Short mmCIF file of C-alpha atoms in Angstrom, two decimals:
data_model
loop_
_atom_site.label_atom_id
_atom_site.label_comp_id
_atom_site.label_asym_id
_atom_site.label_seq_id
_atom_site.Cartn_x
_atom_site.Cartn_y
_atom_site.Cartn_z
CA MET A 1 -13.00 -43.80 -16.36
CA PHE A 2 -10.92 -43.00 -19.46
CA ASN A 3 -7.28 -42.41 -18.48
CA VAL A 4 -5.41 -40.41 -21.12
CA LEU A 5 -2.22 -42.35 -20.36
CA ASP A 6 -3.97 -45.47 -21.67
CA TYR A 7 -4.44 -43.60 -24.95
CA GLY A 8 -0.77 -42.82 -25.37
CA ALA A 9 -0.48 -39.43 -23.66
CA LYS A 10 3.06 -38.84 -22.35
CA GLY A 11 2.52 -35.96 -19.95
CA ASP A 12 6.21 -35.14 -20.18
CA GLY A 13 5.77 -31.41 -20.81
CA ILE A 14 7.27 -31.74 -24.29
CA THR A 15 5.23 -34.18 -26.39
CA LEU A 16 2.03 -32.84 -27.90
CA ASP A 17 -0.72 -35.00 -26.35
CA THR A 18 -3.66 -33.49 -28.23
CA GLN A 19 -4.66 -36.63 -30.14
CA ALA A 20 -4.48 -38.93 -27.12
CA ILE A 21 -6.56 -36.60 -24.94
CA GLN A 22 -9.11 -36.00 -27.69
CA LYS A 23 -9.47 -39.74 -28.38
CA ALA A 24 -10.17 -40.39 -24.69
CA ILE A 25 -12.86 -37.67 -24.69
CA ASP A 26 -14.48 -38.99 -27.88
CA ASP A 27 -14.53 -42.60 -26.63
CA CYS A 28 -16.00 -41.48 -23.31
CA ALA A 29 -18.80 -39.59 -25.05
CA GLU A 30 -19.52 -42.41 -27.51
CA SER A 31 -19.84 -44.90 -24.63
CA GLY A 32 -22.53 -42.75 -23.01
CA GLY A 33 -20.37 -40.65 -20.72
CA GLY A 34 -18.02 -40.86 -17.78
CA GLN A 35 -14.78 -39.31 -16.59
CA VAL A 36 -11.70 -38.48 -18.66
CA LEU A 37 -8.73 -38.45 -16.31
CA LEU A 38 -5.46 -36.52 -16.55
CA PRO A 39 -3.41 -38.12 -13.74
CA GLY A 40 -1.42 -35.88 -11.41
CA GLY A 41 2.29 -35.16 -11.44
CA ARG A 42 2.50 -34.53 -15.19
CA VAL A 43 2.36 -31.68 -17.72
CA TYR A 44 0.21 -32.43 -20.75
CA ARG A 45 0.92 -30.21 -23.75
CA ALA A 46 -1.87 -29.83 -26.29
CA GLY A 47 -3.50 -27.80 -28.98
CA THR A 48 -7.26 -27.27 -28.92
CA ILE A 49 -9.24 -29.81 -26.88
CA ILE A 50 -12.95 -30.27 -27.71
CA LEU A 51 -15.21 -31.45 -24.90
CA ARG A 52 -18.32 -33.59 -25.52
CA SER A 53 -21.67 -34.20 -23.80
CA HIS A 54 -21.78 -36.26 -20.58
CA VAL A 55 -18.01 -35.96 -20.02
CA ASP A 56 -16.36 -34.99 -16.76
CA PHE A 57 -12.93 -33.67 -17.80
CA HIS A 58 -10.96 -34.28 -14.59
CA ILE A 59 -7.48 -32.84 -14.03
CA GLU A 60 -5.95 -34.28 -10.89
CA SER A 61 -3.96 -32.31 -8.34
CA GLY A 62 -0.46 -31.76 -9.68
CA ALA A 63 -1.54 -32.19 -13.32
CA ILE A 64 -1.21 -29.31 -15.78
CA LEU A 65 -2.86 -29.06 -19.17
CA LYS A 66 -0.74 -26.48 -20.99
CA ALA A 67 -1.34 -24.97 -24.40
CA SER A 68 1.09 -25.68 -27.24
CA ASP A 69 3.91 -23.29 -28.08
CA GLU A 70 2.56 -23.06 -31.65
CA ILE A 71 -0.48 -20.91 -32.43
CA GLY A 72 -0.99 -23.16 -35.46
CA ASP A 73 -2.09 -25.97 -33.11
CA PHE A 74 -5.22 -24.05 -32.13
CA ASN A 75 -8.49 -25.01 -33.82
CA GLY A 76 -10.26 -22.29 -35.70
CA LEU A 77 -7.03 -21.07 -37.29
CA HIS A 78 -8.61 -21.75 -40.69
CA LEU A 79 -11.08 -18.94 -39.92
CA MET A 80 -8.24 -16.43 -40.09
CA ALA A 81 -6.62 -15.61 -43.42
CA GLU A 82 -3.39 -15.31 -41.49
CA ILE A 83 -2.34 -14.63 -37.93
CA PRO A 84 -2.42 -10.82 -37.57
CA LYS A 85 0.85 -9.05 -36.94
CA GLY A 86 0.47 -6.19 -34.51
CA MET A 87 -2.57 -4.37 -33.14
CA ARG A 88 -4.49 -1.89 -35.26
CA VAL A 89 -5.01 0.19 -32.11
CA PRO A 90 -4.13 -0.63 -28.48
CA SER A 91 -6.66 -2.83 -26.68
CA TYR A 92 -7.70 0.02 -24.40
CA SER A 93 -8.78 2.11 -27.41
CA ALA A 94 -12.26 0.54 -27.73
CA CYS A 95 -11.31 -2.63 -29.58
CA ASP A 96 -14.80 -3.93 -30.40
CA TYR A 97 -15.41 -7.67 -30.05
CA ASP A 98 -18.58 -9.49 -31.16
CA GLY A 99 -17.99 -12.49 -28.89
CA ASN A 100 -17.04 -14.96 -31.61
CA PRO A 101 -13.32 -15.89 -31.34
CA SER A 102 -11.29 -17.43 -34.15
CA LEU A 103 -9.09 -19.45 -31.77
CA TYR A 104 -9.75 -21.37 -28.55
CA PHE A 105 -7.89 -23.79 -26.28
CA VAL A 106 -10.51 -25.82 -24.35
CA TYR A 107 -13.74 -25.73 -26.34
CA ALA A 108 -17.27 -27.14 -26.48
CA LYS A 109 -20.40 -26.22 -28.42
CA ASP A 110 -24.01 -27.46 -28.60
CA ALA A 111 -23.67 -30.02 -25.82
CA GLU A 112 -25.09 -30.96 -22.41
CA ASP A 113 -23.90 -32.23 -19.05
CA ILE A 114 -20.25 -31.17 -19.22
CA SER A 115 -17.98 -30.68 -16.23
CA LEU A 116 -14.40 -29.55 -15.76
CA SER A 117 -13.16 -30.69 -12.38
CA GLY A 118 -10.18 -31.57 -10.20
CA GLN A 119 -7.48 -29.73 -8.30
CA GLY A 120 -5.23 -29.41 -11.37
CA THR A 121 -4.37 -26.53 -13.68
CA ILE A 122 -5.20 -25.33 -17.20
CA ASP A 123 -2.44 -23.03 -18.50
CA GLY A 124 -2.99 -20.96 -21.65
CA ASN A 125 0.72 -20.33 -22.33
CA GLU A 126 0.08 -16.58 -22.62
CA SER A 127 3.53 -15.55 -23.85
CA ILE A 128 3.00 -16.86 -27.38
CA PHE A 129 0.37 -14.13 -27.82
CA TYR A 130 2.48 -11.20 -26.57
CA GLY A 131 2.68 -8.00 -28.54
CA GLU A 132 4.13 -4.81 -27.09
CA VAL A 133 5.70 -5.46 -23.68
CA THR A 134 6.59 -2.75 -21.16
CA GLU A 135 7.47 -2.82 -17.49
CA THR A 136 3.88 -2.06 -16.45
CA HIS A 137 1.73 -3.35 -19.34
CA ILE A 138 1.58 -6.12 -21.95
CA ASP A 139 -0.66 -5.82 -25.00
CA GLY A 140 -1.49 -8.76 -27.21
CA SER A 141 -0.09 -9.39 -30.67
CA PHE A 142 -3.63 -9.32 -32.14
CA TYR A 143 -7.27 -9.00 -31.03
CA PRO A 144 -9.28 -11.02 -30.17
CA ARG A 145 -6.89 -13.74 -29.05
CA ALA A 146 -7.63 -17.28 -27.83
CA PRO A 147 -9.91 -17.64 -24.78
CA LEU A 148 -8.57 -20.23 -22.34
CA VAL A 149 -11.94 -22.02 -22.01
CA PHE A 150 -14.70 -21.19 -24.52
CA LEU A 151 -18.04 -22.97 -24.03
CA GLU A 152 -21.06 -22.22 -26.23
CA ASN A 153 -24.66 -23.41 -25.91
CA ILE A 154 -24.06 -25.88 -23.08
CA THR A 155 -26.87 -27.05 -20.80
CA HIS A 156 -25.90 -28.31 -17.30
CA LEU A 157 -22.33 -27.03 -17.06
CA SER A 158 -20.06 -27.29 -14.02
CA VAL A 159 -16.54 -25.92 -13.49
CA ASN A 160 -15.16 -26.90 -10.09
CA SER A 161 -11.97 -26.41 -8.08
CA LEU A 162 -9.53 -25.97 -10.99
CA THR A 163 -6.80 -23.37 -11.32
CA LEU A 164 -6.93 -21.44 -14.59
CA CYS A 165 -3.84 -19.41 -15.47
CA GLY A 166 -1.79 -17.93 -18.29
CA SER A 167 -4.79 -16.85 -20.32
CA ALA A 168 -4.03 -14.45 -23.16
CA PHE A 169 -7.68 -13.40 -23.48
CA TRP A 170 -10.96 -14.00 -21.63
CA THR A 171 -10.30 -16.93 -19.31
CA LEU A 172 -13.65 -18.69 -18.84
CA HIS A 173 -16.03 -17.43 -21.55
CA MET A 174 -19.45 -19.08 -21.41
CA VAL A 175 -21.84 -18.18 -24.24
CA GLY A 176 -25.52 -19.07 -24.25
CA CYS A 177 -25.06 -21.57 -21.41
CA ARG A 178 -27.89 -22.62 -19.09
CA ASP A 179 -27.84 -24.13 -15.59
CA VAL A 180 -24.22 -23.26 -14.81
CA LEU A 181 -22.23 -23.82 -11.62
CA VAL A 182 -18.76 -22.32 -11.20
CA ASP A 183 -17.50 -23.18 -7.74
CA GLY A 184 -14.16 -22.86 -5.98
CA ILE A 185 -11.97 -22.07 -8.98
CA ARG A 186 -8.82 -19.95 -8.96
CA VAL A 187 -7.87 -17.66 -11.82
CA LEU A 188 -4.23 -16.56 -11.59
CA ASN A 189 -3.51 -14.40 -14.60
CA ASN A 190 -0.72 -11.96 -15.37
CA LEU A 191 -1.57 -8.56 -13.85
CA ARG A 192 0.14 -6.77 -16.74
CA LEU A 193 -1.55 -8.56 -19.68
CA ALA A 194 -4.56 -6.81 -21.22
CA ASN A 195 -7.94 -8.48 -21.88
CA CYS A 196 -7.53 -11.56 -19.66
CA ASP A 197 -10.91 -11.29 -17.87
CA SER A 198 -11.52 -14.07 -15.34
CA ILE A 199 -15.15 -15.20 -15.84
CA ASP A 200 -17.48 -13.95 -18.62
CA PRO A 201 -21.09 -15.22 -18.61
CA ASP A 202 -22.37 -14.06 -22.02
CA HIS A 203 -26.11 -14.37 -22.80
CA CYS A 204 -26.25 -17.02 -20.02
CA GLN A 205 -29.17 -18.00 -17.78
CA ASN A 206 -29.45 -19.65 -14.35
CA VAL A 207 -25.82 -19.24 -13.29
CA ARG A 208 -24.24 -19.67 -9.85
CA ILE A 209 -20.68 -18.46 -9.23
CA ALA A 210 -19.34 -19.08 -5.73
CA ASN A 211 -16.23 -19.35 -3.57
CA CYS A 212 -13.74 -18.22 -6.24
CA TYR A 213 -10.43 -16.35 -6.04
CA LEU A 214 -9.83 -14.33 -9.20
CA GLN A 215 -6.70 -12.39 -10.16
CA SER A 216 -6.45 -10.78 -13.58
CA ALA A 217 -5.39 -7.79 -15.58
CA ASP A 218 -8.66 -6.49 -16.93
CA ASP A 219 -11.96 -7.49 -15.39
CA GLY A 220 -12.93 -10.12 -12.83
CA ILE A 221 -16.53 -11.33 -13.30
CA VAL A 222 -18.08 -9.73 -16.38
CA PHE A 223 -21.67 -10.10 -17.53
CA LYS A 224 -21.76 -9.83 -21.32
CA ASN A 225 -24.31 -9.62 -24.13
CA THR A 226 -22.15 -9.77 -27.28
CA ALA A 227 -23.48 -8.96 -30.73
CA ALA A 228 -22.73 -12.29 -32.41
CA ASN A 229 -24.66 -14.26 -29.78
CA ARG A 230 -28.00 -12.44 -29.47
CA LYS A 231 -29.86 -15.63 -30.46
CA TYR A 232 -29.21 -16.94 -26.93
CA GLY A 233 -31.27 -14.21 -25.26
CA ALA A 234 -30.82 -12.23 -22.07
CA CYS A 235 -28.09 -12.60 -19.45
CA GLU A 236 -30.31 -13.31 -16.44
CA ASN A 237 -31.03 -15.19 -13.22
CA ILE A 238 -27.45 -15.10 -11.91
CA VAL A 239 -26.11 -15.30 -8.35
CA VAL A 240 -22.49 -14.51 -7.37
CA THR A 241 -21.37 -15.03 -3.79
CA ASN A 242 -18.31 -15.42 -1.56
CA CYS A 243 -15.72 -14.40 -4.16
CA THR A 244 -12.46 -12.47 -3.70
CA ILE A 245 -11.11 -10.49 -6.64
CA LEU A 246 -7.92 -8.59 -7.50
CA THR A 247 -8.08 -6.72 -10.80
CA THR A 248 -6.43 -3.90 -12.71
CA SER A 249 -9.77 -3.01 -14.28
CA ALA A 250 -13.22 -3.77 -12.75
CA ALA A 251 -13.88 -6.59 -10.30
CA PHE A 252 -17.54 -6.82 -11.35
CA LYS A 253 -18.66 -5.43 -14.69
CA PHE A 254 -21.76 -5.33 -16.89
CA GLY A 255 -20.72 -4.72 -20.51
CA SER A 256 -19.24 -3.02 -22.27
CA GLU A 257 -20.69 -5.46 -24.85
CA SER A 258 -24.38 -4.88 -24.08
CA GLU A 259 -26.59 -5.85 -27.01
CA ASP A 260 -29.33 -7.51 -24.93
CA LEU A 261 -30.97 -7.42 -21.50
CA PHE A 262 -29.18 -8.01 -18.18
CA ARG A 263 -31.78 -8.89 -15.58
CA ASP A 264 -32.30 -10.43 -12.12
CA ILE A 265 -28.68 -10.61 -10.92
CA ILE A 266 -27.44 -10.71 -7.30
CA VAL A 267 -23.85 -10.19 -6.12
CA SER A 268 -23.27 -10.66 -2.39
CA ASN A 269 -20.64 -11.29 0.28
CA CYS A 270 -17.68 -10.50 -1.96
CA GLN A 271 -14.41 -8.65 -1.45
CA VAL A 272 -12.47 -6.50 -3.89
CA MET A 273 -8.85 -6.50 -2.79
CA THR A 274 -6.46 -3.62 -2.20
CA HIS A 275 -4.76 -2.29 -5.37
CA SER A 276 -7.76 -3.08 -7.58
CA ASN A 277 -8.70 -0.38 -10.07
CA ARG A 278 -12.52 -0.46 -9.99
CA GLY A 279 -14.95 -2.33 -7.79
CA ILE A 280 -18.28 -2.40 -9.62
CA SER A 281 -18.78 -1.02 -13.13
CA LEU A 282 -22.13 -0.96 -14.93
CA GLN A 283 -20.90 0.01 -18.37
CA LEU A 284 -23.81 0.22 -20.83
CA ARG A 285 -22.78 1.13 -24.38
CA ASP A 286 -25.29 -0.54 -26.71
CA GLN A 287 -29.04 -1.08 -27.16
CA GLY A 288 -29.42 -3.57 -24.28
CA SER A 289 -30.48 -2.61 -20.75
CA ILE A 290 -29.63 -3.45 -17.13
CA GLU A 291 -32.41 -3.91 -14.58
CA ASN A 292 -33.29 -5.64 -11.30
CA VAL A 293 -29.76 -5.95 -9.89
CA LEU A 294 -28.66 -6.15 -6.26
CA PHE A 295 -25.17 -5.70 -4.79
CA GLU A 296 -24.95 -6.26 -1.04
CA ASN A 297 -22.59 -7.02 1.85
CA MET A 298 -19.31 -6.16 0.15
CA ILE A 299 -15.95 -4.59 0.93
CA ILE A 300 -14.30 -2.70 -1.92
CA HIS A 301 -10.77 -1.27 -2.05
CA SER A 302 -9.90 0.76 -5.13
CA GLU A 303 -6.86 2.59 -6.49
CA VAL A 304 -6.18 4.40 -9.74
CA LYS A 305 -4.15 1.91 -11.80
CA ARG A 306 -1.99 2.23 -14.89
CA LYS A 307 -3.65 5.00 -16.84
CA PRO A 308 -4.45 4.93 -19.72
CA PHE A 309 -4.04 1.17 -20.19
CA PHE A 310 -7.10 0.15 -18.17
CA TRP A 311 -10.46 1.96 -18.11
CA GLY A 312 -11.45 3.66 -14.87
CA ASP A 313 -10.15 6.06 -12.25
CA GLY A 314 -10.32 4.06 -9.05
CA GLU A 315 -14.09 4.19 -8.51
CA PRO A 316 -15.54 1.63 -6.07
CA ILE A 317 -18.84 1.95 -7.95
CA ALA A 318 -19.20 3.41 -11.47
CA ILE A 319 -22.48 3.51 -13.42
CA THR A 320 -22.18 4.86 -16.96
CA ALA A 321 -24.62 4.64 -19.87
CA ASN A 322 -23.16 6.28 -22.97
CA ARG A 323 -23.46 5.50 -26.67
CA ARG A 324 -20.61 3.55 -28.20
CA THR A 325 -21.08 5.43 -31.49
CA LYS A 326 -22.67 8.81 -32.14
CA ASP A 327 -25.66 7.36 -33.98
CA GLY A 328 -25.85 4.13 -31.98
CA GLY A 329 -28.68 3.04 -29.72
CA ILE A 330 -28.45 3.04 -25.95
CA GLY A 331 -30.64 1.26 -23.40
CA HIS A 332 -31.32 2.05 -19.75
CA ILE A 333 -30.03 1.15 -16.29
CA ARG A 334 -32.76 1.00 -13.66
CA HIS A 335 -33.86 -0.73 -10.46
CA VAL A 336 -30.32 -1.30 -9.18
CA THR A 337 -29.62 -1.38 -5.42
CA PHE A 338 -26.32 -1.14 -3.52
CA ARG A 339 -26.68 -2.12 0.14
CA ASN A 340 -24.27 -2.53 3.06
CA ILE A 341 -21.08 -1.80 1.13
CA LEU A 342 -17.82 -0.44 2.56
CA CYS A 343 -15.69 1.46 0.03
CA GLU A 344 -12.19 2.75 0.63
CA GLY A 345 -9.97 4.13 -2.10
CA GLU A 346 -8.85 6.88 -4.41
CA ASN A 347 -12.24 7.74 -5.84
CA GLY A 348 -15.91 7.65 -4.94
CA ILE A 349 -19.22 6.64 -6.49
CA PHE A 350 -19.62 7.86 -10.07
CA LEU A 351 -22.81 8.02 -12.19
CA TYR A 352 -22.81 9.47 -15.70
CA GLY A 353 -25.70 9.15 -18.16
CA ASP A 354 -26.28 9.83 -21.84
CA THR A 355 -27.42 13.23 -23.10
CA ASP A 356 -29.55 14.62 -25.92
CA GLU A 357 -28.35 17.01 -28.60
CA GLU A 358 -28.72 19.92 -26.18
CA GLY A 359 -26.57 18.21 -23.56
CA LYS A 360 -29.44 17.40 -21.18
CA ALA A 361 -29.86 14.06 -19.43
CA LYS A 362 -31.89 11.41 -21.23
CA GLY A 363 -32.61 9.82 -17.88
CA ASN A 364 -31.38 6.42 -19.00
CA ILE A 365 -29.88 5.89 -15.53
CA SER A 366 -32.77 5.88 -13.02
CA ASP A 367 -34.22 4.24 -9.93
CA ILE A 368 -30.76 3.63 -8.45
CA THR A 369 -30.59 3.18 -4.67
CA PHE A 370 -27.59 3.43 -2.35
CA ASP A 371 -28.51 2.13 1.10
CA HIS A 372 -25.98 2.12 3.96
CA VAL A 373 -22.97 2.58 1.69
CA GLN A 374 -19.83 4.09 3.23
CA VAL A 375 -17.16 5.78 1.12
CA LEU A 376 -13.76 6.87 2.42
CA LEU A 377 -11.63 8.82 -0.05
CA ILE A 378 -7.95 8.24 0.72
CA ARG A 379 -4.67 8.51 -1.19
CA THR A 380 -2.75 5.25 -1.69
CA GLY A 381 -1.07 5.54 -5.12
CA SER A 382 0.71 8.07 -7.27
CA GLU A 383 -1.51 8.43 -10.36
CA PRO A 384 -3.11 11.85 -11.15
CA TRP A 385 -6.40 12.69 -9.39
CA ASP A 386 -7.94 15.04 -11.93
CA THR A 387 -9.97 12.91 -14.37
CA TYR A 388 -12.94 10.57 -14.72
CA ASP A 389 -13.04 7.87 -17.39
CA ILE A 390 -16.14 7.07 -19.50
CA ARG A 391 -14.39 4.99 -22.15
CA PRO A 392 -15.41 3.38 -24.44
CA CYS A 393 -17.55 6.04 -26.12
CA TYR A 394 -17.68 8.04 -29.34
CA GLN A 395 -16.57 11.31 -27.74
CA ASP A 396 -13.50 12.07 -25.68
CA GLY A 397 -13.74 9.52 -22.90
CA ILE A 398 -11.63 11.39 -20.34
CA LEU A 399 -13.42 14.03 -18.25
CA SER A 400 -11.32 16.68 -16.57
CA GLU A 401 -12.63 16.63 -13.00
CA LYS A 402 -11.17 16.27 -9.54
CA HIS A 403 -12.33 13.24 -7.60
CA HIS A 404 -15.41 13.27 -5.36
CA ALA A 405 -16.77 10.84 -2.80
CA PHE A 406 -20.07 10.96 -4.73
CA TYR A 407 -20.57 12.38 -8.24
CA ALA A 408 -23.78 12.11 -10.31
CA GLU A 409 -24.34 13.79 -13.68
CA HIS A 410 -27.00 13.38 -16.39
CA THR A 411 -29.13 10.85 -14.48
CA GLY A 412 -32.74 10.26 -13.54
CA ARG A 413 -33.84 9.45 -10.00
CA VAL A 414 -31.08 8.33 -7.60
CA VAL A 415 -31.79 7.75 -3.89
CA VAL A 416 -28.97 7.94 -1.34
CA ARG A 417 -30.16 6.59 1.99
CA GLU A 418 -28.17 6.47 5.26
CA CYS A 419 -24.82 6.70 3.45
CA SER A 420 -21.60 8.41 4.51
CA PHE A 421 -19.03 10.13 2.31
CA THR A 422 -15.74 10.97 4.01
CA VAL A 423 -12.67 12.69 2.62
CA ASN A 424 -9.48 11.79 4.49
CA HIS A 425 -7.60 14.84 5.80
CA THR A 426 -4.53 13.91 3.73
CA VAL A 427 -6.37 14.43 0.41
CA LYS A 428 -8.69 17.37 1.10
CA ASN A 429 -6.59 19.67 -1.06
CA SER A 430 -7.00 17.26 -3.98
CA VAL A 431 -10.80 17.16 -3.77
CA ALA A 432 -12.95 20.07 -4.91
CA GLU A 433 -16.01 18.92 -2.92
CA ALA A 434 -17.10 15.63 -1.37
CA ILE A 435 -20.43 15.50 -3.24
CA LYS A 436 -21.17 16.84 -6.72
CA ILE A 437 -24.59 16.56 -8.38
CA HIS A 438 -25.31 18.09 -11.80
CA ASP A 439 -28.30 17.57 -14.11
CA SER A 440 -29.37 14.69 -11.88
CA ASP A 441 -32.52 13.92 -9.86
CA THR A 442 -30.58 12.77 -6.79
CA VAL A 443 -32.25 12.62 -3.37
CA ILE A 444 -30.04 12.33 -0.28
CA GLN A 445 -31.89 11.04 2.78
#
């Protein structure tokens, strides 16, 4: 065991303990591995911390690792000519990100057998990255900002039982990682701050995510295939189970960064909490594809939240495959099943595919099955009920359309089996029809 206090860390919430913590990690790795301990009851302030192979970075209950108040203490700053001042466009206006950040707080690359453990907390000190602040929404001062934990090309990775909070950008971003276990963590992010996704497996393989509570503005668990990291291959062989999520965007999302294949992914026994914006969003925008995916045994509550700051219009399930740019490539979504899912909220199931120059469906959404899915459309908020949202895309991303319990347009084969779509009597005047199907090979059984 390598106790950071033995290396001169103060843990007084004021002193910058970066060097002491880093020295303990380096000595642990050089000795062949072991545990680096941050004892409980203290606040350790630090700039970027770099993890090494064969190190268990253990934060005890009552211990907090909190990011420095100075952005200049973050590694990678040399990659930026200067810290940007102000956003070019708001983050909800399709800010493209290749998956390669300039800054990071807890970081590791090209390593093996790393774990982050304990009942303690990692705090990203989000406020130093604030840009425009309003009563309902906070945008960042630049984009992309610092992920809380950024781990690239790690084999045998475990993240257990920690609380992650105060992230100003993606919270746990894992790139090209293999044999990953994320178990029992809490993410408690600001529900007004844009872009602070909870967990982002990006080009990762053989991943298990279980027993987590995730709270974030923006998305919950997001499967990514970013452009800068295509060398790591598909995002595949992933299981998510027993998680509870509260989000102002999508609880589960594929994309929108989708430059490679998403394949063989199961999400089961999860709950999307009341006041979440979207439940499940398959958001294909690039040349990659999504196939062989199963969602089952879920309860989803959805509500239209904070338009236009967060994408979506309260759909429990949204499947969209639309080009990011007019001349860009677009893959397909196929062999996806939704089974035994209860949905209650301000919108219904939404499918919307790409079209050719004549406006006809390309059929890039196909072989989608809804089996024993129940949808209850009910009014719970005060946002308008007259649009659907297909952002990001090259055309106008807001469709003028009243909400439906089921709406499919520009798709290939979709099978709806033993499902129910109910419109609550209090909102019937706000709904044109419960089911709308246009330019879609949809079969209702």
